[in-house]
């Protein structure tokens, strides 16, 4: 692919990989920089792209249609997160999330005895059982999406949630925005917005955060799994998804990370 000046600027995330955070950052950038925003779905092709001018396109499961990905003027920022932390965050979130954007979690299911996903996970006796249920269900789909993504595309900026959480001066994020296609002044403004919308930045002092952010972001800390993942769950996880951790670059061996576990109550 011979790349040209970026005009279609995509943001691809996965469940619990900073989606709400990045959505707030990019929508704010869109308003400030007068760049329209649109959400794409699995079957959405490039009819969303205007004939002239730029656009931000969002996919919360990173399922951009090939007609978008193949455009020489497309750039995509793709974010993944340590799947073990995704598991923990998802288990907590699905017990309290509302219906907005999470309708499937509230739908009654015959295979769960007429209960919804949320009702079922809340009925389980302890965090071990809740984590195992989450692992079999929503988490399996999320890690499957991350593993299936093509990490060799030349027009994709590959990022990790962990690096974003440590970018406390927004220098790296500003450079990523330049690679995405923004001008120097636009990228610098984007860096300022990134800081204001971050848990370590402006949101740390914001006591008026909207309810969706408070519910969705239970903890943004990295490597939570070392102290919060029960050993029994971790051993099952290593058997099922240890190779996925290697594939995604979070480990060099499917099971050696089990030695890093500390007691999880």
XYZ file of C-alpha atoms in Angstrom:
265
model
C 0.000 0.000 0.000
C 1.390 3.383 -1.027
C 0.213 5.747 1.699
C -0.977 9.291 1.025
C -1.806 12.260 3.247
C -4.178 10.972 5.984
C -7.794 12.014 5.661
C -9.583 9.093 7.316
C -8.375 8.838 10.910
C -9.629 5.774 12.761
C -9.611 4.796 16.423
C -9.895 1.094 17.203
C -10.222 -0.248 20.735
C -11.595 -3.340 22.455
C -13.825 -3.826 25.484
C -12.104 -2.432 28.614
C -8.999 -1.245 26.764
C -9.599 2.465 27.328
C -12.623 2.785 25.052
C -14.570 5.386 27.066
C -11.393 7.347 27.758
C -10.389 7.506 24.094
C -13.963 8.173 22.981
C -14.052 11.259 25.195
C -10.633 12.386 23.956
C -11.423 12.009 20.257
C -14.923 13.436 20.404
C -13.531 16.460 22.216
C -10.813 16.781 19.566
C -13.477 16.551 16.878
C -15.425 19.442 18.375
C -12.323 21.558 18.998
C -10.692 20.936 15.607
C -13.952 20.869 13.620
C -13.398 17.305 12.421
C -16.609 15.221 12.109
C -16.850 11.912 14.003
C -18.692 8.706 13.134
C -18.917 5.230 14.602
C -18.414 2.309 12.256
C -19.807 -1.183 12.609
C -18.752 -4.515 11.181
C -20.629 -4.030 7.903
C -20.064 -0.290 7.586
C -18.039 0.459 4.468
C -16.455 3.746 3.437
C -19.761 5.438 2.594
C -19.212 7.311 5.861
C -16.157 9.037 4.418
C -16.968 12.525 3.068
C -15.899 13.425 -0.455
C -13.711 16.174 0.934
C -12.151 16.896 4.303
C -11.170 14.680 7.201
C -13.122 12.450 9.544
C -12.569 10.519 12.786
C -13.972 6.970 12.577
C -14.469 4.868 15.723
C -14.764 1.107 16.173
C -15.039 -0.221 19.723
C -14.174 -3.765 18.624
C -11.677 -2.769 15.888
C -13.752 -4.222 13.079
C -13.127 -1.752 10.295
C -14.420 -2.825 6.890
C -11.642 -3.722 4.488
C -12.705 -0.909 2.154
C -11.747 1.533 4.921
C -8.532 -0.233 5.913
C -7.342 -0.457 2.307
C -7.621 3.256 1.601
C -4.190 4.883 1.107
C -5.408 7.939 3.048
C -6.506 5.926 6.101
C -4.596 5.803 9.375
C -5.791 3.780 12.354
C -4.808 4.126 16.008
C -5.302 0.663 17.551
C -5.183 0.086 21.311
C -4.895 -3.184 23.222
C -4.479 -3.939 26.926
C -3.092 -6.771 29.020
C -5.921 -9.327 28.722
C -5.590 -10.344 32.373
C -6.465 -6.803 33.436
C -9.242 -6.753 30.836
C -10.682 -9.864 32.518
C -10.630 -8.275 35.971
C -12.056 -4.982 34.753
C -14.780 -6.682 32.739
C -15.872 -8.863 35.658
C -16.276 -5.800 37.898
C -17.965 -3.687 35.244
C -20.549 -6.228 34.139
C -21.952 -6.417 37.659
C -22.885 -2.721 37.693
C -23.152 -1.466 34.092
C -26.371 0.080 32.894
C -28.131 -0.680 29.626
C -26.622 2.230 27.685
C -24.257 0.607 25.187
C -24.515 -2.731 27.010
C -27.929 -4.063 26.032
C -26.659 -7.615 25.535
C -25.581 -7.776 29.186
C -29.197 -7.128 30.249
C -30.976 -9.487 27.846
C -32.628 -12.564 29.342
C -30.962 -15.807 28.217
C -32.406 -19.306 28.145
C -28.968 -20.844 28.722
C -28.699 -18.872 31.975
C -32.050 -20.022 33.289
C -33.870 -16.918 32.141
C -31.402 -14.568 33.798
C -29.379 -11.900 32.058
C -25.585 -11.894 31.942
C -25.538 -9.296 34.719
C -28.047 -11.129 36.889
C -26.117 -14.359 36.481
C -22.668 -12.977 37.253
C -24.045 -11.165 40.311
C -25.598 -14.408 41.555
C -22.295 -16.298 41.595
C -20.874 -16.909 45.089
C -17.396 -15.374 44.783
C -14.965 -13.569 42.522
C -13.349 -16.799 41.361
C -16.600 -18.069 39.887
C -17.418 -14.639 38.470
C -14.018 -14.427 36.771
C -14.378 -17.908 35.299
C -17.809 -17.019 33.923
C -16.461 -13.766 32.465
C -13.525 -15.679 30.969
C -15.823 -18.091 29.151
C -18.161 -15.370 27.961
C -17.434 -11.736 27.104
C -13.694 -12.017 27.688
C -13.282 -14.866 25.209
C -14.727 -12.646 22.491
C -12.544 -9.667 23.429
C -9.254 -11.560 23.478
C -10.288 -13.267 20.252
C -10.673 -9.851 18.610
C -7.250 -8.721 19.816
C -5.504 -11.876 18.617
C -7.269 -11.874 15.240
C -6.202 -8.310 14.366
C -3.530 -7.929 11.660
C -0.597 -6.220 13.399
C 1.445 -5.888 10.195
C -0.633 -3.192 8.491
C 1.578 -0.236 7.502
C -1.159 2.329 8.117
C -1.837 1.362 11.745
C -0.328 2.929 14.866
C -0.194 0.112 17.418
C -0.521 1.274 21.040
C -0.885 -0.322 24.437
C -3.156 0.951 27.178
C -0.307 0.516 29.650
C 1.906 2.953 27.731
C -0.903 5.502 27.491
C -1.419 5.322 31.250
C 2.245 6.168 31.781
C 2.289 9.018 29.246
C 1.662 11.615 31.952
C 3.039 14.549 29.999
C 1.184 13.518 26.809
C 4.377 13.782 24.754
C 4.053 10.317 23.217
C 0.325 10.712 22.531
C 0.977 14.007 20.764
C 3.488 12.275 18.489
C 0.977 9.507 17.797
C -1.560 12.131 16.731
C 0.991 13.532 14.286
C 1.383 10.037 12.806
C -2.406 9.781 12.636
C -2.504 12.838 10.392
C -2.993 15.918 12.573
C -0.896 19.050 12.120
C 1.561 20.116 14.817
C -0.828 22.660 16.428
C -3.727 20.174 16.215
C -1.670 17.370 17.763
C -0.535 19.651 20.586
C -4.144 20.587 21.303
C -5.001 16.880 21.199
C -2.269 16.243 23.770
C -3.805 18.819 26.089
C -7.234 17.209 25.679
C -5.701 13.774 26.350
C -4.307 15.042 29.670
C -7.573 16.694 30.704
C -9.533 13.495 30.016
C -7.053 11.204 31.818
C -7.401 9.653 35.269
C -3.884 10.834 36.058
C -4.612 14.309 34.677
C -7.689 16.491 34.707
C -10.109 13.743 35.777
C -8.068 13.087 38.926
C -9.376 16.387 40.320
C -12.803 16.311 38.685
C -15.429 15.452 41.287
C -18.224 15.984 38.748
C -17.359 13.153 36.361
C -20.476 11.850 34.641
C -22.003 8.630 35.914
C -21.004 6.618 32.847
C -17.307 7.339 33.433
C -17.582 6.570 37.152
C -19.270 3.247 36.404
C -17.133 2.231 33.452
C -13.746 3.115 34.946
C -13.438 1.165 38.189
C -9.642 1.194 38.174
C -7.178 2.227 35.520
C -4.126 0.739 37.207
C -1.841 -1.482 35.159
C -0.762 -5.042 36.066
C -3.654 -5.455 38.509
C -3.593 -9.165 37.808
C -0.437 -9.687 39.871
C -2.311 -9.079 43.119
C -5.987 -9.406 42.151
C -6.112 -12.584 40.061
C -6.768 -15.704 42.201
C -4.285 -18.485 41.535
C -6.930 -21.012 40.546
C -8.298 -18.611 37.966
C -4.804 -17.702 36.776
C -3.871 -21.343 36.219
C -7.007 -21.928 34.142
C -6.305 -18.706 32.267
C -2.754 -19.808 31.488
C -4.080 -23.068 30.065
C -6.719 -21.377 27.897
C -5.076 -18.106 26.948
C -1.402 -18.358 27.844
C -0.399 -18.567 24.196
C -2.580 -15.556 23.449
C -0.538 -13.548 25.969
C 2.600 -14.546 24.068
C 1.024 -13.721 20.705
C 0.059 -10.258 21.948
C 3.525 -9.638 23.354
C 2.552 -9.499 27.028
C 4.524 -12.630 27.932
C 7.336 -14.702 26.488
C 6.004 -18.013 27.817
C 2.405 -19.199 28.306
C 2.754 -20.101 31.997
C 5.942 -18.560 33.453
C 4.024 -15.440 34.553
C 2.248 -17.512 37.210
C 5.377 -17.087 39.354
C 4.624 -13.349 39.565
C 1.280 -13.865 41.248
C 0.925 -12.586 44.789
C -1.861 -13.477 47.153
C -5.291 -12.379 45.950
C -7.974 -12.476 48.628
